[in-house]
mmCIF file of N, CA and C in Angstrom:
data_model
loop_
_atom_site.group_PDB
_atom_site.id
_atom_site.type_symbol
_atom_site.label_atom_id
_atom_site.label_comp_id
_atom_site.label_asym_id
_atom_site.label_seq_id
_atom_site.Cartn_x
_atom_site.Cartn_y
_atom_site.Cartn_z
ATOM 1 N N MET A 1 -11.729 25.922 2.890
ATOM 2 C CA MET A 1 -11.678 26.434 1.717
ATOM 3 C C MET A 1 -12.522 25.973 0.908
ATOM 4 N N MET A 2 -12.203 24.312 1.139
ATOM 5 C CA MET A 2 -13.447 23.520 -0.311
ATOM 6 C C MET A 2 -15.342 23.750 0.685
ATOM 7 N N GLY A 3 -15.164 24.421 1.688
ATOM 8 C CA GLY A 3 -17.014 25.122 1.774
ATOM 9 C C GLY A 3 -16.849 25.827 1.402
ATOM 10 N N ASN A 4 -16.312 26.944 0.605
ATOM 11 C CA ASN A 4 -16.558 28.365 -0.176
ATOM 12 C C ASN A 4 -16.595 27.783 -1.428
ATOM 13 N N LEU A 5 -16.626 26.313 -1.523
ATOM 14 C CA LEU A 5 -16.735 26.399 -3.117
ATOM 15 C C LEU A 5 -17.844 26.309 -3.695
ATOM 16 N N LYS A 6 -18.996 26.966 -4.688
ATOM 17 C CA LYS A 6 -20.137 26.671 -5.195
ATOM 18 C C LYS A 6 -20.149 25.644 -5.826
ATOM 19 N N PRO A 7 -21.521 25.169 -6.533
ATOM 20 C CA PRO A 7 -21.645 24.078 -7.239
ATOM 21 C C PRO A 7 -21.226 24.614 -9.198
ATOM 22 N N LEU A 8 -21.099 25.395 -9.281
ATOM 23 C CA LEU A 8 -20.884 26.063 -10.682
ATOM 24 C C LEU A 8 -19.498 25.876 -10.383
ATOM 25 N N GLU A 9 -18.462 26.236 -9.641
ATOM 26 C CA GLU A 9 -17.069 26.233 -9.371
ATOM 27 C C GLU A 9 -16.703 24.716 -9.048
ATOM 28 N N ILE A 10 -17.410 23.331 -8.719
ATOM 29 C CA ILE A 10 -16.985 22.403 -8.630
ATOM 30 C C ILE A 10 -17.394 22.012 -9.845
ATOM 31 N N VAL A 11 -18.301 22.142 -10.818
ATOM 32 C CA VAL A 11 -18.721 21.860 -12.750
ATOM 33 C C VAL A 11 -17.789 22.133 -12.622
ATOM 34 N N LEU A 12 -16.784 23.501 -12.906
ATOM 35 C CA LEU A 12 -15.883 23.596 -13.976
ATOM 36 C C LEU A 12 -14.518 23.084 -13.168
ATOM 37 N N ILE A 13 -14.335 22.705 -12.331
ATOM 38 C CA ILE A 13 -13.521 22.280 -11.763
ATOM 39 C C ILE A 13 -12.903 20.874 -12.483
ATOM 40 N N ILE A 14 -14.415 19.968 -12.271
ATOM 41 C CA ILE A 14 -14.616 18.506 -12.599
ATOM 42 C C ILE A 14 -14.187 18.715 -14.599
ATOM 43 N N ALA A 15 -14.752 19.296 -15.302
ATOM 44 C CA ALA A 15 -15.244 19.982 -17.091
ATOM 45 C C ALA A 15 -13.179 19.833 -16.927
ATOM 46 N N VAL A 16 -12.265 20.976 -16.454
ATOM 47 C CA VAL A 16 -11.002 21.308 -16.800
ATOM 48 C C VAL A 16 -10.341 19.702 -16.268
ATOM 49 N N VAL A 17 -10.599 19.130 -15.377
ATOM 50 C CA VAL A 17 -9.699 17.681 -14.761
ATOM 51 C C VAL A 17 -10.524 16.524 -16.163
ATOM 52 N N LEU A 18 -11.438 16.472 -16.785
ATOM 53 C CA LEU A 18 -11.924 15.277 -17.837
ATOM 54 C C LEU A 18 -10.862 16.178 -19.111
ATOM 55 N N LEU A 19 -10.947 17.701 -19.198
ATOM 56 C CA LEU A 19 -10.127 18.126 -20.586
ATOM 57 C C LEU A 19 -8.503 17.498 -20.171
ATOM 58 N N LEU A 20 -8.297 17.524 -19.234
ATOM 59 C CA LEU A 20 -7.150 17.284 -19.370
ATOM 60 C C LEU A 20 -6.483 15.873 -19.089
ATOM 61 N N PHE A 21 -6.827 15.432 -18.279
ATOM 62 C CA PHE A 21 -6.643 13.555 -18.680
ATOM 63 C C PHE A 21 -7.385 12.981 -19.456
ATOM 64 N N GLY A 22 -8.587 13.155 -19.693
ATOM 65 C CA GLY A 22 -9.685 12.733 -20.771
ATOM 66 C C GLY A 22 -10.277 11.288 -19.662
ATOM 67 N N ALA A 23 -11.762 10.753 -19.928
ATOM 68 C CA ALA A 23 -12.313 10.216 -19.465
ATOM 69 C C ALA A 23 -11.553 8.698 -19.047
ATOM 70 N N LYS A 24 -11.173 8.386 -20.286
ATOM 71 C CA LYS A 24 -10.342 7.363 -19.801
ATOM 72 C C LYS A 24 -9.128 6.550 -18.763
ATOM 73 N N LYS A 25 -8.448 7.702 -18.551
ATOM 74 C CA LYS A 25 -7.558 7.828 -17.588
ATOM 75 C C LYS A 25 -7.746 7.964 -16.015
ATOM 76 N N LEU A 26 -9.164 8.635 -16.103
ATOM 77 C CA LEU A 26 -9.428 8.431 -14.985
ATOM 78 C C LEU A 26 -10.134 7.336 -13.916
ATOM 79 N N PRO A 27 -9.822 6.543 -14.580
ATOM 80 C CA PRO A 27 -10.659 5.114 -13.469
ATOM 81 C C PRO A 27 -9.210 4.414 -13.514
ATOM 82 N N ASP A 28 -8.406 4.754 -14.544
ATOM 83 C CA ASP A 28 -6.668 4.103 -14.096
ATOM 84 C C ASP A 28 -6.504 5.151 -12.625
ATOM 85 N N MET A 29 -6.366 5.852 -13.136
ATOM 86 C CA MET A 29 -5.473 7.544 -12.249
ATOM 87 C C MET A 29 -5.843 6.976 -10.513
ATOM 88 N N ALA A 30 -7.753 6.512 -10.750
ATOM 89 C CA ALA A 30 -8.190 6.730 -9.165
ATOM 90 C C ALA A 30 -7.948 5.229 -8.652
ATOM 91 N N ARG A 31 -7.978 4.019 -9.517
ATOM 92 C CA ARG A 31 -7.103 2.945 -8.994
ATOM 93 C C ARG A 31 -5.836 2.982 -8.904
ATOM 94 N N SER A 32 -4.652 2.800 -8.938
ATOM 95 C CA SER A 32 -3.277 3.306 -8.380
ATOM 96 C C SER A 32 -3.778 4.025 -7.755
ATOM 97 N N LEU A 33 -3.975 5.029 -7.495
ATOM 98 C CA LEU A 33 -4.183 6.218 -5.750
ATOM 99 C C LEU A 33 -4.837 5.061 -4.698
ATOM 100 N N GLY A 34 -5.731 4.036 -5.167
ATOM 101 C CA GLY A 34 -6.349 3.344 -3.884
ATOM 102 C C GLY A 34 -5.083 2.394 -3.584
ATOM 103 N N LYS A 35 -4.658 2.018 -4.444
ATOM 104 C CA LYS A 35 -3.356 0.829 -4.309
ATOM 105 C C LYS A 35 -2.364 1.538 -3.490
ATOM 106 N N SER A 36 -2.318 2.494 -4.071
ATOM 107 C CA SER A 36 -0.995 3.242 -3.182
ATOM 108 C C SER A 36 -1.443 3.527 -1.940
ATOM 109 N N ALA A 37 -2.808 4.104 -1.496
ATOM 110 C CA ALA A 37 -3.229 3.983 0.096
ATOM 111 C C ALA A 37 -3.366 2.896 0.806
ATOM 112 N N ARG A 38 -3.952 2.012 -0.251
ATOM 113 C CA ARG A 38 -3.412 0.746 0.725
ATOM 114 C C ARG A 38 -2.422 -0.013 1.234
ATOM 115 N N ILE A 39 -1.650 0.234 0.343
ATOM 116 C CA ILE A 39 0.327 -0.031 0.876
ATOM 117 C C ILE A 39 0.788 0.856 1.772
ATOM 118 N N LEU A 40 0.489 1.911 1.407
ATOM 119 C CA LEU A 40 1.091 3.163 2.595
ATOM 120 C C LEU A 40 0.407 2.138 3.918
ATOM 121 N N LYS A 41 -0.965 1.912 4.215
ATOM 122 C CA LYS A 41 -1.666 2.125 5.308
ATOM 123 C C LYS A 41 -1.033 0.579 5.495
ATOM 124 N N SER A 42 -0.896 -0.058 5.066
ATOM 125 C CA SER A 42 -0.187 -2.161 5.401
ATOM 126 C C SER A 42 1.089 -1.127 5.825
ATOM 127 N N GLU A 43 1.937 -0.381 5.213
ATOM 128 C CA GLU A 43 3.012 -0.128 5.783
ATOM 129 C C GLU A 43 3.243 0.234 7.074
ATOM 130 N N ALA A 44 1.917 1.150 7.472
ATOM 131 C CA ALA A 44 1.831 1.678 8.491
ATOM 132 C C ALA A 44 1.964 1.273 9.412
ATOM 133 N N LYS A 45 1.262 0.474 9.561
ATOM 134 C CA LYS A 45 0.703 -0.929 10.113
ATOM 135 C C LYS A 45 1.465 -2.076 10.701
ATOM 136 N N ALA A 46 2.580 -1.911 9.930
ATOM 137 C CA ALA A 46 3.957 -2.490 10.138
ATOM 138 C C ALA A 46 4.755 -2.123 10.841
ATOM 139 N N MET A 47 4.846 -0.686 10.816
ATOM 140 C CA MET A 47 5.597 -0.268 11.643
ATOM 141 C C MET A 47 5.424 -0.304 12.951
ATOM 142 N N LYS A 48 4.004 -0.096 13.071
ATOM 143 C CA LYS A 48 3.193 0.097 14.821
ATOM 144 C C LYS A 48 3.858 -1.098 15.112
ATOM 145 N N LYS A 49 3.716 -2.320 14.613
ATOM 146 C CA LYS A 49 3.467 -3.647 14.948
ATOM 147 C C LYS A 49 4.922 -3.776 15.059
ATOM 148 N N ASP A 50 6.142 -3.307 14.589
ATOM 149 C CA ASP A 50 7.473 -3.915 14.943
ATOM 150 C C ASP A 50 7.962 -2.764 16.319
ATOM 151 N N ASP A 51 7.199 -1.543 16.398
ATOM 152 C CA ASP A 51 7.535 -0.803 17.510
ATOM 153 C C ASP A 51 6.755 -1.280 19.021
ATOM 154 N N GLU A 52 5.933 -2.444 18.833
ATOM 155 C CA GLU A 52 5.331 -2.984 19.921
ATOM 156 C C GLU A 52 6.240 -3.729 20.550
ATOM 157 N N PRO A 53 6.389 -4.055 21.553
ATOM 158 C CA PRO A 53 7.547 -5.393 22.333
ATOM 159 C C PRO A 53 7.163 -6.595 22.000
ATOM 160 N N ALA A 54 7.985 -7.754 21.793
ATOM 161 C CA ALA A 54 7.316 -8.878 21.793
ATOM 162 C C ALA A 54 6.642 -9.539 22.869
ATOM 163 N N THR A 55 6.149 -10.566 22.528
ATOM 164 C CA THR A 55 5.378 -10.911 23.429
ATOM 165 C C THR A 55 5.890 -12.706 23.386
ATOM 166 N N THR A 56 5.514 -13.441 24.309
ATOM 167 C CA THR A 56 5.807 -14.674 24.214
ATOM 168 C C THR A 56 5.614 -15.745 23.382
ATOM 169 N N ALA A 57 4.380 -15.392 22.900
ATOM 170 C CA ALA A 57 3.425 -16.458 21.777
ATOM 171 C C ALA A 57 4.422 -15.691 20.181
ATOM 172 N N ASP A 58 4.972 -14.491 20.229
ATOM 173 C CA ASP A 58 5.614 -13.951 18.834
ATOM 174 C C ASP A 58 6.708 -14.975 19.396
ATOM 175 N N ALA A 59 7.846 -14.840 20.772
ATOM 176 C CA ALA A 59 8.740 -15.818 20.649
ATOM 177 C C ALA A 59 8.567 -17.080 19.810
ATOM 178 N N ALA A 60 7.564 -17.425 20.630
ATOM 179 C CA ALA A 60 7.549 -18.587 20.075
ATOM 180 C C ALA A 60 7.541 -19.289 18.713
ATOM 181 N N ALA A 61 6.364 -17.935 18.120
ATOM 182 C CA ALA A 61 6.176 -17.941 16.703
ATOM 183 C C ALA A 61 7.698 -17.893 15.747
ATOM 184 N N ALA A 62 8.524 -16.977 16.275
ATOM 185 C CA ALA A 62 9.864 -16.729 15.618
ATOM 186 C C ALA A 62 10.705 -17.734 15.452
ATOM 187 N N ASP A 63 10.525 -18.281 16.835
ATOM 188 C CA ASP A 63 11.598 -20.072 17.176
ATOM 189 C C ASP A 63 11.015 -20.745 16.019
ATOM 190 N N GLN A 64 9.709 -21.133 15.984
ATOM 191 C CA GLN A 64 9.355 -21.579 14.797
ATOM 192 C C GLN A 64 9.752 -21.650 13.297
ATOM 193 N N ALA A 65 9.369 -19.914 13.124
ATOM 194 C CA ALA A 65 10.099 -19.847 11.724
ATOM 195 C C ALA A 65 11.482 -19.731 11.672
ATOM 196 N N ALA A 66 12.573 -19.667 12.764
ATOM 197 C CA ALA A 66 14.159 -19.913 12.116
ATOM 198 C C ALA A 66 14.421 -21.184 11.772
ATOM 199 N N GLN A 67 13.745 -22.394 12.976
ATOM 200 C CA GLN A 67 13.786 -23.392 12.103
ATOM 201 C C GLN A 67 13.411 -23.688 10.899
ATOM 202 N N GLN A 68 12.249 -23.456 10.454
ATOM 203 C CA GLN A 68 11.660 -24.035 9.389
ATOM 204 C C GLN A 68 12.832 -23.135 7.828
ATOM 205 N N PRO A 69 12.888 -23.884 7.079
ATOM 206 C CA PRO A 69 13.494 -23.010 5.603
ATOM 207 C C PRO A 69 12.316 -21.732 5.531
ATOM 208 N N ALA A 70 12.837 -20.491 5.144
ATOM 209 C CA ALA A 70 11.794 -19.366 5.023
ATOM 210 C C ALA A 70 11.740 -19.472 3.412
ATOM 211 N N ALA A 71 10.418 -19.189 3.344
ATOM 212 C CA ALA A 71 9.741 -19.293 1.636
ATOM 213 C C ALA A 71 9.499 -17.975 0.863
ATOM 214 N N ALA A 72 9.925 -17.517 -0.283
ATOM 215 C CA ALA A 72 9.844 -16.738 -0.548
ATOM 216 C C ALA A 72 8.380 -15.950 -0.437
ATOM 217 N N ARG A 73 8.545 -14.226 0.071
ATOM 218 C CA ARG A 73 6.985 -14.063 0.486
ATOM 219 C C ARG A 73 7.048 -12.958 -0.749
ATOM 220 N N THR A 74 5.512 -12.269 -1.506
ATOM 221 C CA THR A 74 5.584 -11.971 -2.265
ATOM 222 C C THR A 74 4.532 -10.408 -1.881
ATOM 223 N N ILE A 75 4.409 -9.411 -1.919
ATOM 224 C CA ILE A 75 3.429 -8.425 -1.450
ATOM 225 C C ILE A 75 2.709 -7.841 -2.672
ATOM 226 N N GLN A 76 1.148 -7.916 -2.702
ATOM 227 C CA GLN A 76 0.198 -7.687 -3.904
ATOM 228 C C GLN A 76 -0.463 -6.548 -3.353
ATOM 229 N N ALA A 77 -0.363 -5.924 -4.474
ATOM 230 C CA ALA A 77 -1.144 -4.415 -4.326
ATOM 231 C C ALA A 77 -2.857 -4.094 -3.955
ATOM 232 N N SER A 78 -3.354 -5.305 -4.389
ATOM 233 C CA SER A 78 -4.713 -5.534 -4.098
ATOM 234 C C SER A 78 -4.738 -7.007 -3.779
ATOM 235 N N PRO A 79 -5.752 -7.322 -3.530
ATOM 236 C CA PRO A 79 -6.365 -9.248 -3.713
ATOM 237 C C PRO A 79 -7.039 -9.576 -5.230
ATOM 238 N N GLY A 80 -5.877 -10.058 -5.488
ATOM 239 C CA GLY A 80 -6.756 -10.645 -6.929
ATOM 240 C C GLY A 80 -5.302 -10.384 -7.955
ATOM 241 N N ASP A 81 -4.677 -9.048 -7.636
ATOM 242 C CA ASP A 81 -3.810 -8.692 -8.630
ATOM 243 C C ASP A 81 -2.721 -9.004 -8.615
ATOM 244 N N VAL A 82 -1.913 -10.220 -9.527
ATOM 245 C CA VAL A 82 -0.977 -10.777 -9.701
ATOM 246 C C VAL A 82 0.280 -9.981 -10.501
ATOM 247 N N THR A 83 -0.228 -9.529 -11.361
ATOM 248 C CA THR A 83 0.399 -8.398 -12.020
ATOM 249 C C THR A 83 1.486 -7.654 -11.275
ATOM 250 N N SER A 84 0.901 -7.646 -10.450
ATOM 251 C CA SER A 84 2.070 -6.221 -9.642
ATOM 252 C C SER A 84 2.435 -6.722 -8.428
ATOM 253 N N SER A 85 2.442 -7.854 -7.971
ATOM 254 C CA SER A 85 3.390 -8.874 -6.923
ATOM 255 C C SER A 85 4.561 -8.493 -7.295
ATOM 256 N N ARG A 86 5.313 -8.547 -6.264
ATOM 257 C CA ARG A 86 6.833 -8.662 -5.919
ATOM 258 C C ARG A 86 7.296 -9.331 -4.958
ATOM 259 N N PRO A 87 8.924 -9.785 -5.171
ATOM 260 C CA PRO A 87 9.231 -10.658 -4.400
ATOM 261 C C PRO A 87 9.637 -9.839 -3.025
ATOM 262 N N VAL A 88 9.290 -10.422 -1.864
ATOM 263 C CA VAL A 88 10.155 -9.421 -0.851
ATOM 264 C C VAL A 88 11.931 -9.666 -0.118
ATOM 265 N N SER A 89 12.730 -9.086 -0.635
ATOM 266 C CA SER A 89 14.267 -9.756 0.080
ATOM 267 C C SER A 89 14.275 -9.425 1.346
ATOM 268 N N GLU A 90 14.639 -10.009 2.207
ATOM 269 C CA GLU A 90 14.907 -9.876 3.728
ATOM 270 C C GLU A 90 16.093 -10.093 4.141
ATOM 271 N N ALA A 91 16.530 -9.067 4.942
ATOM 272 C CA ALA A 91 18.243 -9.701 5.581
ATOM 273 C C ALA A 91 18.224 -10.743 6.233
ATOM 274 N N LYS A 92 19.412 -11.325 5.978
ATOM 275 C CA LYS A 92 19.527 -12.855 6.189
ATOM 276 C C LYS A 92 20.387 -12.652 7.761
ATOM 277 N N PRO A 93 19.943 -13.185 8.750
ATOM 278 C CA PRO A 93 21.085 -12.864 9.922
ATOM 279 C C PRO A 93 22.060 -13.802 9.399
ATOM 280 N N THR A 94 23.258 -13.159 9.531
ATOM 281 C CA THR A 94 24.771 -13.978 9.483
ATOM 282 C C THR A 94 25.330 -14.552 11.000
ATOM 283 N N THR A 95 25.907 -16.012 10.661
ATOM 284 C CA THR A 95 26.022 -16.572 12.262
ATOM 285 C C THR A 95 27.626 -16.583 12.019
ATOM 286 N N GLN A 96 28.365 -16.667 13.322
ATOM 287 C CA GLN A 96 29.752 -16.490 13.195
ATOM 288 C C GLN A 96 29.978 -17.441 14.077
ATOM 289 N N SER A 97 30.976 -18.214 13.374
ATOM 290 C CA SER A 97 31.351 -19.587 14.383
ATOM 291 C C SER A 97 32.821 -19.690 15.514
#
């Protein structure tokens, strides 16, 4: 369908988008769309990594991490963007005595 658009139609669509949203908001919208795409991509990689079987090196790293106190982690939307970082809350395992 996109291959059937003529240059005049593309210019008309761009003009309508500029009139609706304004030239000042378009870069912000594109920036937020890029941040969302990066977050989605990193979450998809994390889900794939969770599905892979654990190796012995991963088990050793997990043992070391369990022995050390956990530091607060943050997720940043983009490098250098500290305004949108948020703390990550992880489920803590409960031990029964």
